[in-house]
């Protein structure tokens, strides 16, 4: 966040807190509510909004603690995600940051870039989430100059290449975009092709090959995107599955099957017949 400030990017006050004493000192200076974040987490797993010192101390202890071995094994077996295994075995504690709370709406950007230059970008407002601290399930496509400029400045400053995500808060009172997090990876919107300058795979392919690559056709004119399988699993009767663009990869039935099976706890959808029956009711819309 310090580099962002140096680039003139709007950011909330952020500090590393190493113990509860640091947390108490932060609270005296900044007050509540506040946001605590554990580095190296994703999908909202390592984020807590806290409103009192007692709540903040509990959240800090939970966020800083090494991941439980049972959780690491579950994620490795069911999600094929090995990221928690070594931190769990080595009892590695997370670095926790305290961040000033910005009242407003969440937004997110994903950019394709090469050698410090943005090639293409997607910008969204978060319309709905899995839960208060979880990943987005419904997004609204937007154009936001401040978000776009902030991403360009950070890509240039850090000389980034590849796919990188940027999370923002759009302040309710002013509409100002506050950069709150940078994710050095592809996020869940990278596959969406939304027209000229908004086709990230084509932009990266052209940069790598040195040849012109034609952007794919725009997948939808609808600005509301219901993400698969997140929104369908959150609520199979969600109106957004009908009114928005539901990005089900119909041409890849095996991928659909795997995506649904990974949510094995949702037993109502365990049989192939049941989820095929449910999907037949949700038509792909433009």
PDB file of C-alpha atoms in Angstrom:
ATOM      1  CA  UNK A   1       0.000   0.000   0.000  1.00  0.00           C
ATOM      2  CA  UNK A   2       2.966   2.323   0.564  1.00  0.00           C
ATOM      3  CA  UNK A   3       3.956   1.989  -3.103  1.00  0.00           C
ATOM      4  CA  UNK A   4       0.387   2.778  -4.112  1.00  0.00           C
ATOM      5  CA  UNK A   5       0.477   5.956  -2.037  1.00  0.00           C
ATOM      6  CA  UNK A   6       3.750   6.961  -3.692  1.00  0.00           C
ATOM      7  CA  UNK A   7       2.018   6.573  -7.068  1.00  0.00           C
ATOM      8  CA  UNK A   8      -0.856   8.807  -5.994  1.00  0.00           C
ATOM      9  CA  UNK A   9      -3.313   5.909  -5.763  1.00  0.00           C
ATOM     10  CA  UNK A  10      -6.039   6.368  -3.174  1.00  0.00           C
ATOM     11  CA  UNK A  11      -5.672   3.749  -0.389  1.00  0.00           C
ATOM     12  CA  UNK A  12      -7.028   3.369   3.153  1.00  0.00           C
ATOM     13  CA  UNK A  13      -4.540   3.554   6.007  1.00  0.00           C
ATOM     14  CA  UNK A  14      -2.969   0.084   6.392  1.00  0.00           C
ATOM     15  CA  UNK A  15      -0.465  -1.285   8.927  1.00  0.00           C
ATOM     16  CA  UNK A  16       0.965  -4.684   9.857  1.00  0.00           C
ATOM     17  CA  UNK A  17      -0.061  -5.735  13.371  1.00  0.00           C
ATOM     18  CA  UNK A  18       2.085  -8.410  14.985  1.00  0.00           C
ATOM     19  CA  UNK A  19       0.286  -8.789  18.319  1.00  0.00           C
ATOM     20  CA  UNK A  20      -2.713  -7.576  20.299  1.00  0.00           C
ATOM     21  CA  UNK A  21      -0.705  -4.650  21.711  1.00  0.00           C
ATOM     22  CA  UNK A  22      -0.172  -3.362  18.167  1.00  0.00           C
ATOM     23  CA  UNK A  23      -3.867  -3.834  17.559  1.00  0.00           C
ATOM     24  CA  UNK A  24      -4.823  -1.796  20.614  1.00  0.00           C
ATOM     25  CA  UNK A  25      -2.492   1.039  19.567  1.00  0.00           C
ATOM     26  CA  UNK A  26      -4.033   0.982  16.081  1.00  0.00           C
ATOM     27  CA  UNK A  27      -7.538   1.190  17.545  1.00  0.00           C
ATOM     28  CA  UNK A  28      -6.633   4.235  19.640  1.00  0.00           C
ATOM     29  CA  UNK A  29      -5.372   6.077  16.541  1.00  0.00           C
ATOM     30  CA  UNK A  30      -7.875   4.872  13.941  1.00  0.00           C
ATOM     31  CA  UNK A  31     -10.953   3.717  15.838  1.00  0.00           C
ATOM     32  CA  UNK A  32     -13.585   1.246  14.657  1.00  0.00           C
ATOM     33  CA  UNK A  33     -14.908  -0.280  12.503  1.00  0.00           C
ATOM     34  CA  UNK A  34     -11.709  -1.625  10.962  1.00  0.00           C
ATOM     35  CA  UNK A  35     -10.708  -4.427   8.618  1.00  0.00           C
ATOM     36  CA  UNK A  36      -8.228  -7.172   9.520  1.00  0.00           C
ATOM     37  CA  UNK A  37      -6.619  -9.145   6.696  1.00  0.00           C
ATOM     38  CA  UNK A  38      -4.335 -12.170   6.671  1.00  0.00           C
ATOM     39  CA  UNK A  39      -1.764 -12.159   3.863  1.00  0.00           C
ATOM     40  CA  UNK A  40      -1.814 -15.048   1.418  1.00  0.00           C
ATOM     41  CA  UNK A  41      -5.507 -15.874   1.747  1.00  0.00           C
ATOM     42  CA  UNK A  42      -8.161 -15.685  -0.954  1.00  0.00           C
ATOM     43  CA  UNK A  43     -11.890 -15.573  -1.562  1.00  0.00           C
ATOM     44  CA  UNK A  44     -12.507 -13.516   1.582  1.00  0.00           C
ATOM     45  CA  UNK A  45     -11.271 -16.347   3.860  1.00  0.00           C
ATOM     46  CA  UNK A  46      -8.750 -14.117   5.595  1.00  0.00           C
ATOM     47  CA  UNK A  47     -10.786 -10.920   5.995  1.00  0.00           C
ATOM     48  CA  UNK A  48     -12.750  -9.752   9.046  1.00  0.00           C
ATOM     49  CA  UNK A  49     -14.599  -6.493   9.657  1.00  0.00           C
ATOM     50  CA  UNK A  50     -14.365  -5.725  13.381  1.00  0.00           C
ATOM     51  CA  UNK A  51     -16.242  -3.135  15.423  1.00  0.00           C
ATOM     52  CA  UNK A  52     -14.776  -3.400  18.930  1.00  0.00           C
ATOM     53  CA  UNK A  53     -11.357  -4.087  20.415  1.00  0.00           C
ATOM     54  CA  UNK A  54     -12.564  -7.373  21.908  1.00  0.00           C
ATOM     55  CA  UNK A  55     -13.878  -8.485  18.507  1.00  0.00           C
ATOM     56  CA  UNK A  56     -10.637  -7.348  16.859  1.00  0.00           C
ATOM     57  CA  UNK A  57      -8.476  -9.337  19.286  1.00  0.00           C
ATOM     58  CA  UNK A  58     -10.497 -12.509  18.693  1.00  0.00           C
ATOM     59  CA  UNK A  59     -10.300 -12.019  14.931  1.00  0.00           C
ATOM     60  CA  UNK A  60      -6.552 -11.334  15.077  1.00  0.00           C
ATOM     61  CA  UNK A  61      -5.845 -14.561  16.957  1.00  0.00           C
ATOM     62  CA  UNK A  62      -7.936 -16.558  14.491  1.00  0.00           C
ATOM     63  CA  UNK A  63      -6.407 -14.930  11.399  1.00  0.00           C
ATOM     64  CA  UNK A  64      -2.791 -15.164  12.581  1.00  0.00           C
ATOM     65  CA  UNK A  65      -3.009 -18.822  13.615  1.00  0.00           C
ATOM     66  CA  UNK A  66      -1.587 -21.491  11.274  1.00  0.00           C
ATOM     67  CA  UNK A  67      -4.303 -23.311   9.309  1.00  0.00           C
ATOM     68  CA  UNK A  68      -5.684 -26.410  10.991  1.00  0.00           C
ATOM     69  CA  UNK A  69      -4.337 -29.640   9.529  1.00  0.00           C
ATOM     70  CA  UNK A  70      -7.862 -31.015   9.050  1.00  0.00           C
ATOM     71  CA  UNK A  71      -8.772 -27.952   7.008  1.00  0.00           C
ATOM     72  CA  UNK A  72      -5.604 -28.279   4.907  1.00  0.00           C
ATOM     73  CA  UNK A  73      -6.345 -31.952   4.209  1.00  0.00           C
ATOM     74  CA  UNK A  74      -9.972 -31.231   3.324  1.00  0.00           C
ATOM     75  CA  UNK A  75      -8.983 -28.508   0.875  1.00  0.00           C
ATOM     76  CA  UNK A  76      -6.276 -30.700  -0.668  1.00  0.00           C
ATOM     77  CA  UNK A  77      -8.580 -33.705  -1.112  1.00  0.00           C
ATOM     78  CA  UNK A  78     -11.831 -32.053  -2.130  1.00  0.00           C
ATOM     79  CA  UNK A  79     -10.656 -28.830  -3.801  1.00  0.00           C
ATOM     80  CA  UNK A  80      -7.283 -30.045  -5.115  1.00  0.00           C
ATOM     81  CA  UNK A  81      -5.805 -26.963  -3.422  1.00  0.00           C
ATOM     82  CA  UNK A  82      -2.461 -27.655  -1.709  1.00  0.00           C
ATOM     83  CA  UNK A  83      -1.721 -24.104  -0.547  1.00  0.00           C
ATOM     84  CA  UNK A  84      -2.540 -24.772   3.122  1.00  0.00           C
ATOM     85  CA  UNK A  85      -0.589 -28.019   3.497  1.00  0.00           C
ATOM     86  CA  UNK A  86       2.904 -26.664   4.172  1.00  0.00           C
ATOM     87  CA  UNK A  87       1.777 -23.708   6.338  1.00  0.00           C
ATOM     88  CA  UNK A  88      -0.195 -26.219   8.412  1.00  0.00           C
ATOM     89  CA  UNK A  89       2.666 -28.714   8.758  1.00  0.00           C
ATOM     90  CA  UNK A  90       5.232 -26.010   9.534  1.00  0.00           C
ATOM     91  CA  UNK A  91       2.825 -24.170  11.876  1.00  0.00           C
ATOM     92  CA  UNK A  92       3.462 -21.010   9.904  1.00  0.00           C
ATOM     93  CA  UNK A  93       1.561 -18.007  11.230  1.00  0.00           C
ATOM     94  CA  UNK A  94      -0.065 -15.506   8.897  1.00  0.00           C
ATOM     95  CA  UNK A  95       0.949 -11.852   8.664  1.00  0.00           C
ATOM     96  CA  UNK A  96      -2.088  -9.750   9.607  1.00  0.00           C
ATOM     97  CA  UNK A  97      -2.781  -6.193   8.444  1.00  0.00           C
ATOM     98  CA  UNK A  98      -5.155  -3.676   9.992  1.00  0.00           C
ATOM     99  CA  UNK A  99      -6.869  -1.437   7.462  1.00  0.00           C
ATOM    100  CA  UNK A 100      -9.124   1.580   7.890  1.00  0.00           C
ATOM    101  CA  UNK A 101     -12.740   0.781   7.041  1.00  0.00           C
ATOM    102  CA  UNK A 102     -14.198   2.448   3.950  1.00  0.00           C
ATOM    103  CA  UNK A 103     -17.995   2.519   3.897  1.00  0.00           C
ATOM    104  CA  UNK A 104     -19.208   1.762   0.399  1.00  0.00           C
ATOM    105  CA  UNK A 105     -19.482  -0.855  -2.325  1.00  0.00           C
ATOM    106  CA  UNK A 106     -16.905  -3.477  -3.253  1.00  0.00           C
ATOM    107  CA  UNK A 107     -15.425  -3.477  -6.745  1.00  0.00           C
ATOM    108  CA  UNK A 108     -12.772  -5.489  -8.528  1.00  0.00           C
ATOM    109  CA  UNK A 109     -10.537  -5.289 -11.593  1.00  0.00           C
ATOM    110  CA  UNK A 110      -8.539  -7.890 -13.476  1.00  0.00           C
ATOM    111  CA  UNK A 111      -5.906  -6.822 -15.984  1.00  0.00           C
ATOM    112  CA  UNK A 112      -3.680  -8.557 -18.498  1.00  0.00           C
ATOM    113  CA  UNK A 113      -0.284  -6.889 -18.608  1.00  0.00           C
ATOM    114  CA  UNK A 114       3.210  -7.292 -19.991  1.00  0.00           C
ATOM    115  CA  UNK A 115       6.423  -5.697 -18.743  1.00  0.00           C
ATOM    116  CA  UNK A 116       4.646  -2.970 -16.817  1.00  0.00           C
ATOM    117  CA  UNK A 117       2.007  -2.124 -19.404  1.00  0.00           C
ATOM    118  CA  UNK A 118      -1.715  -2.901 -19.156  1.00  0.00           C
ATOM    119  CA  UNK A 119      -2.950  -4.654 -22.309  1.00  0.00           C
ATOM    120  CA  UNK A 120      -6.609  -5.205 -21.412  1.00  0.00           C
ATOM    121  CA  UNK A 121      -8.804  -4.921 -18.354  1.00  0.00           C
ATOM    122  CA  UNK A 122     -12.145  -5.835 -16.816  1.00  0.00           C
ATOM    123  CA  UNK A 123     -13.824  -3.791 -14.088  1.00  0.00           C
ATOM    124  CA  UNK A 124     -16.803  -4.853 -11.978  1.00  0.00           C
ATOM    125  CA  UNK A 125     -18.895  -3.816  -9.022  1.00  0.00           C
ATOM    126  CA  UNK A 126     -19.734  -6.636  -6.616  1.00  0.00           C
ATOM    127  CA  UNK A 127     -23.519  -7.044  -6.530  1.00  0.00           C
ATOM    128  CA  UNK A 128     -23.773 -10.194  -4.424  1.00  0.00           C
ATOM    129  CA  UNK A 129     -21.444 -12.410  -2.403  1.00  0.00           C
ATOM    130  CA  UNK A 130     -21.489 -15.970  -1.127  1.00  0.00           C
ATOM    131  CA  UNK A 131     -21.537 -14.506   2.377  1.00  0.00           C
ATOM    132  CA  UNK A 132     -20.335 -11.340   4.085  1.00  0.00           C
ATOM    133  CA  UNK A 133     -16.658 -12.277   3.812  1.00  0.00           C
ATOM    134  CA  UNK A 134     -16.774 -14.678   0.901  1.00  0.00           C
ATOM    135  CA  UNK A 135     -16.163 -14.456  -2.847  1.00  0.00           C
ATOM    136  CA  UNK A 136     -18.453 -12.616  -5.254  1.00  0.00           C
ATOM    137  CA  UNK A 137     -21.213 -14.583  -6.947  1.00  0.00           C
ATOM    138  CA  UNK A 138     -22.813 -11.793  -9.017  1.00  0.00           C
ATOM    139  CA  UNK A 139     -20.943  -8.886 -10.621  1.00  0.00           C
ATOM    140  CA  UNK A 140     -21.933  -5.793 -12.565  1.00  0.00           C
ATOM    141  CA  UNK A 141     -19.647  -4.699 -15.403  1.00  0.00           C
ATOM    142  CA  UNK A 142     -18.641  -1.038 -15.052  1.00  0.00           C
ATOM    143  CA  UNK A 143     -16.292   1.559 -16.467  1.00  0.00           C
ATOM    144  CA  UNK A 144     -14.402   3.393 -13.731  1.00  0.00           C
ATOM    145  CA  UNK A 145     -11.549   5.688 -14.690  1.00  0.00           C
ATOM    146  CA  UNK A 146     -10.053   5.849 -11.201  1.00  0.00           C
ATOM    147  CA  UNK A 147      -9.918   2.048 -10.911  1.00  0.00           C
ATOM    148  CA  UNK A 148      -8.405   1.755 -14.383  1.00  0.00           C
ATOM    149  CA  UNK A 149      -5.786   4.428 -13.677  1.00  0.00           C
ATOM    150  CA  UNK A 150      -4.872   2.888 -10.318  1.00  0.00           C
ATOM    151  CA  UNK A 151      -4.307  -0.499 -11.949  1.00  0.00           C
ATOM    152  CA  UNK A 152      -2.171   1.071 -14.683  1.00  0.00           C
ATOM    153  CA  UNK A 153      -0.025   2.911 -12.136  1.00  0.00           C
ATOM    154  CA  UNK A 154       0.603  -0.196 -10.042  1.00  0.00           C
ATOM    155  CA  UNK A 155       1.329  -2.384 -13.066  1.00  0.00           C
ATOM    156  CA  UNK A 156       3.872   0.176 -14.250  1.00  0.00           C
ATOM    157  CA  UNK A 157       5.444   0.669 -10.806  1.00  0.00           C
ATOM    158  CA  UNK A 158       5.789  -3.071 -10.140  1.00  0.00           C
ATOM    159  CA  UNK A 159       6.639  -3.935 -13.773  1.00  0.00           C
ATOM    160  CA  UNK A 160       3.997  -6.636 -13.743  1.00  0.00           C
ATOM    161  CA  UNK A 161       3.307  -9.245 -16.401  1.00  0.00           C
ATOM    162  CA  UNK A 162       0.503 -11.788 -16.647  1.00  0.00           C
ATOM    163  CA  UNK A 163      -2.881 -11.557 -14.928  1.00  0.00           C
ATOM    164  CA  UNK A 164      -3.352  -9.496 -11.773  1.00  0.00           C
ATOM    165  CA  UNK A 165      -6.418  -8.640  -9.721  1.00  0.00           C
ATOM    166  CA  UNK A 166      -7.097  -5.362  -7.921  1.00  0.00           C
ATOM    167  CA  UNK A 167      -9.784  -4.995  -5.253  1.00  0.00           C
ATOM    168  CA  UNK A 168     -11.376  -1.653  -4.427  1.00  0.00           C
ATOM    169  CA  UNK A 169     -13.951  -0.010  -2.208  1.00  0.00           C
ATOM    170  CA  UNK A 170     -16.113   2.638  -3.887  1.00  0.00           C
ATOM    171  CA  UNK A 171     -16.781   5.111  -1.089  1.00  0.00           C
ATOM    172  CA  UNK A 172     -20.505   5.630  -0.580  1.00  0.00           C
ATOM    173  CA  UNK A 173     -20.291   9.352   0.135  1.00  0.00           C
ATOM    174  CA  UNK A 174     -17.992  10.340  -2.758  1.00  0.00           C
ATOM    175  CA  UNK A 175     -17.700   7.460  -5.226  1.00  0.00           C
ATOM    176  CA  UNK A 176     -13.914   7.577  -4.780  1.00  0.00           C
ATOM    177  CA  UNK A 177     -12.154   4.273  -5.501  1.00  0.00           C
ATOM    178  CA  UNK A 178      -9.861   3.057  -2.704  1.00  0.00           C
ATOM    179  CA  UNK A 179      -7.411   0.295  -3.623  1.00  0.00           C
ATOM    180  CA  UNK A 180      -7.537  -2.270  -0.815  1.00  0.00           C
ATOM    181  CA  UNK A 181      -5.719  -5.311  -2.219  1.00  0.00           C
ATOM    182  CA  UNK A 182      -3.605  -6.610  -5.113  1.00  0.00           C
ATOM    183  CA  UNK A 183      -3.801 -10.299  -6.068  1.00  0.00           C
ATOM    184  CA  UNK A 184      -0.910 -11.595  -8.231  1.00  0.00           C
ATOM    185  CA  UNK A 185      -3.042 -14.192  -9.999  1.00  0.00           C
ATOM    186  CA  UNK A 186      -6.003 -14.723 -12.274  1.00  0.00           C
ATOM    187  CA  UNK A 187      -9.353 -14.162 -10.581  1.00  0.00           C
ATOM    188  CA  UNK A 188     -12.728 -15.708 -11.365  1.00  0.00           C
ATOM    189  CA  UNK A 189     -13.556 -13.316 -14.231  1.00  0.00           C
ATOM    190  CA  UNK A 190     -10.532 -13.848 -16.491  1.00  0.00           C
ATOM    191  CA  UNK A 191     -12.393 -16.070 -18.950  1.00  0.00           C
ATOM    192  CA  UNK A 192     -15.028 -13.429 -19.749  1.00  0.00           C
ATOM    193  CA  UNK A 193     -14.554 -11.804 -23.165  1.00  0.00           C
ATOM    194  CA  UNK A 194     -16.428  -8.513 -23.202  1.00  0.00           C
ATOM    195  CA  UNK A 195     -15.248  -6.768 -26.356  1.00  0.00           C
ATOM    196  CA  UNK A 196     -12.341  -4.671 -27.583  1.00  0.00           C
ATOM    197  CA  UNK A 197      -9.788  -4.050 -24.840  1.00  0.00           C
ATOM    198  CA  UNK A 198     -11.657  -6.468 -22.584  1.00  0.00           C
ATOM    199  CA  UNK A 199     -10.471  -9.841 -23.881  1.00  0.00           C
ATOM    200  CA  UNK A 200      -7.607 -10.742 -21.547  1.00  0.00           C
ATOM    201  CA  UNK A 201      -6.615 -14.096 -23.111  1.00  0.00           C
ATOM    202  CA  UNK A 202      -6.346 -12.520 -26.582  1.00  0.00           C
ATOM    203  CA  UNK A 203      -4.280  -9.615 -25.233  1.00  0.00           C
ATOM    204  CA  UNK A 204      -1.819 -11.940 -23.481  1.00  0.00           C
ATOM    205  CA  UNK A 205      -1.599 -14.239 -26.489  1.00  0.00           C
ATOM    206  CA  UNK A 206      -0.709 -11.306 -28.739  1.00  0.00           C
ATOM    207  CA  UNK A 207       1.949 -10.091 -26.284  1.00  0.00           C
ATOM    208  CA  UNK A 208       3.565 -13.524 -26.020  1.00  0.00           C
ATOM    209  CA  UNK A 209       3.421 -14.432 -29.713  1.00  0.00           C
ATOM    210  CA  UNK A 210       4.192 -10.995 -31.112  1.00  0.00           C
ATOM    211  CA  UNK A 211       1.367 -11.493 -33.579  1.00  0.00           C
ATOM    212  CA  UNK A 212      -2.026  -9.846 -33.876  1.00  0.00           C
ATOM    213  CA  UNK A 213      -4.785 -11.864 -32.193  1.00  0.00           C
ATOM    214  CA  UNK A 214      -8.394 -11.053 -32.928  1.00  0.00           C
ATOM    215  CA  UNK A 215     -10.516 -10.567 -29.834  1.00  0.00           C
ATOM    216  CA  UNK A 216     -13.256 -13.131 -29.299  1.00  0.00           C
ATOM    217  CA  UNK A 217     -16.877 -12.088 -29.815  1.00  0.00           C
ATOM    218  CA  UNK A 218     -18.473 -10.399 -26.835  1.00  0.00           C
ATOM    219  CA  UNK A 219     -20.103 -13.161 -24.798  1.00  0.00           C
ATOM    220  CA  UNK A 220     -22.999 -10.968 -23.687  1.00  0.00           C
ATOM    221  CA  UNK A 221     -24.453  -7.470 -23.821  1.00  0.00           C
ATOM    222  CA  UNK A 222     -25.799  -7.958 -20.313  1.00  0.00           C
ATOM    223  CA  UNK A 223     -23.815  -6.008 -17.706  1.00  0.00           C
ATOM    224  CA  UNK A 224     -24.871  -8.368 -14.905  1.00  0.00           C
ATOM    225  CA  UNK A 225     -22.788 -11.540 -14.638  1.00  0.00           C
ATOM    226  CA  UNK A 226     -23.927 -14.480 -12.475  1.00  0.00           C
ATOM    227  CA  UNK A 227     -20.797 -16.554 -11.911  1.00  0.00           C
ATOM    228  CA  UNK A 228     -20.889 -20.336 -12.287  1.00  0.00           C
ATOM    229  CA  UNK A 229     -20.994 -22.354 -10.132  1.00  0.00           C
ATOM    230  CA  UNK A 230     -20.915 -19.832  -7.289  1.00  0.00           C
ATOM    231  CA  UNK A 231     -24.315 -18.169  -7.716  1.00  0.00           C
ATOM    232  CA  UNK A 232     -26.136 -21.356  -8.688  1.00  0.00           C
ATOM    233  CA  UNK A 233     -24.777 -23.134  -5.613  1.00  0.00           C
ATOM    234  CA  UNK A 234     -25.594 -20.167  -3.393  1.00  0.00           C
ATOM    235  CA  UNK A 235     -29.203 -20.198  -4.556  1.00  0.00           C
ATOM    236  CA  UNK A 236     -30.452 -22.387  -7.418  1.00  0.00           C
ATOM    237  CA  UNK A 237     -33.564 -20.184  -7.565  1.00  0.00           C
ATOM    238  CA  UNK A 238     -31.614 -16.913  -7.752  1.00  0.00           C
ATOM    239  CA  UNK A 239     -33.293 -14.393 -10.091  1.00  0.00           C
ATOM    240  CA  UNK A 240     -29.841 -13.390 -11.345  1.00  0.00           C
ATOM    241  CA  UNK A 241     -29.573 -16.756 -13.119  1.00  0.00           C
ATOM    242  CA  UNK A 242     -32.407 -15.564 -15.347  1.00  0.00           C
ATOM    243  CA  UNK A 243     -31.969 -11.787 -15.488  1.00  0.00           C
ATOM    244  CA  UNK A 244     -28.170 -11.791 -15.732  1.00  0.00           C
ATOM    245  CA  UNK A 245     -25.694 -13.629 -17.937  1.00  0.00           C
ATOM    246  CA  UNK A 246     -25.033 -17.009 -16.302  1.00  0.00           C
ATOM    247  CA  UNK A 247     -21.562 -18.060 -17.431  1.00  0.00           C
ATOM    248  CA  UNK A 248     -22.102 -21.829 -17.484  1.00  0.00           C
ATOM    249  CA  UNK A 249     -19.586 -23.533 -19.834  1.00  0.00           C
ATOM    250  CA  UNK A 250     -22.270 -25.545 -21.625  1.00  0.00           C
ATOM    251  CA  UNK A 251     -19.778 -26.682 -24.253  1.00  0.00           C
ATOM    252  CA  UNK A 252     -17.713 -28.387 -21.504  1.00  0.00           C
ATOM    253  CA  UNK A 253     -20.041 -30.855 -19.718  1.00  0.00           C
ATOM    254  CA  UNK A 254     -17.132 -32.522 -17.912  1.00  0.00           C
ATOM    255  CA  UNK A 255     -16.139 -29.181 -16.410  1.00  0.00           C
ATOM    256  CA  UNK A 256     -19.709 -28.589 -15.269  1.00  0.00           C
ATOM    257  CA  UNK A 257     -19.759 -32.043 -13.690  1.00  0.00           C
ATOM    258  CA  UNK A 258     -16.489 -31.484 -11.821  1.00  0.00           C
ATOM    259  CA  UNK A 259     -17.507 -28.003 -10.666  1.00  0.00           C
ATOM    260  CA  UNK A 260     -20.678 -29.334  -9.120  1.00  0.00           C
ATOM    261  CA  UNK A 261     -19.065 -32.428  -7.586  1.00  0.00           C
ATOM    262  CA  UNK A 262     -16.499 -30.280  -5.786  1.00  0.00           C
ATOM    263  CA  UNK A 263     -19.380 -29.003  -3.680  1.00  0.00           C
ATOM    264  CA  UNK A 264     -20.078 -32.519  -2.395  1.00  0.00           C
ATOM    265  CA  UNK A 265     -21.515 -31.264   0.880  1.00  0.00           C
ATOM    266  CA  UNK A 266     -24.541 -29.982  -0.966  1.00  0.00           C
ATOM    267  CA  UNK A 267     -26.093 -33.439  -1.096  1.00  0.00           C
ATOM    268  CA  UNK A 268     -29.239 -32.357  -2.872  1.00  0.00           C
ATOM    269  CA  UNK A 269     -27.159 -31.932  -6.011  1.00  0.00           C
ATOM    270  CA  UNK A 270     -25.068 -35.077  -5.721  1.00  0.00           C
ATOM    271  CA  UNK A 271     -26.788 -37.150  -8.384  1.00  0.00           C
ATOM    272  CA  UNK A 272     -26.200 -36.418 -12.042  1.00  0.00           C
ATOM    273  CA  UNK A 273     -29.940 -36.600 -12.700  1.00  0.00           C
ATOM    274  CA  UNK A 274     -30.750 -33.895 -10.167  1.00  0.00           C
ATOM    275  CA  UNK A 275     -28.224 -31.326 -11.329  1.00  0.00           C
ATOM    276  CA  UNK A 276     -28.985 -31.975 -14.986  1.00  0.00           C
ATOM    277  CA  UNK A 277     -32.659 -31.498 -14.170  1.00  0.00           C
ATOM    278  CA  UNK A 278     -31.902 -28.231 -12.409  1.00  0.00           C
ATOM    279  CA  UNK A 279     -29.704 -26.931 -15.220  1.00  0.00           C
ATOM    280  CA  UNK A 280     -32.399 -27.672 -17.803  1.00  0.00           C
ATOM    281  CA  UNK A 281     -34.531 -25.016 -16.122  1.00  0.00           C
ATOM    282  CA  UNK A 282     -31.867 -22.321 -16.448  1.00  0.00           C
ATOM    283  CA  UNK A 283     -31.466 -21.368 -20.070  1.00  0.00           C
ATOM    284  CA  UNK A 284     -28.378 -19.581 -21.245  1.00  0.00           C
ATOM    285  CA  UNK A 285     -29.302 -15.959 -21.837  1.00  0.00           C
ATOM    286  CA  UNK A 286     -27.488 -13.166 -23.736  1.00  0.00           C
TER     287      UNK A 286
END
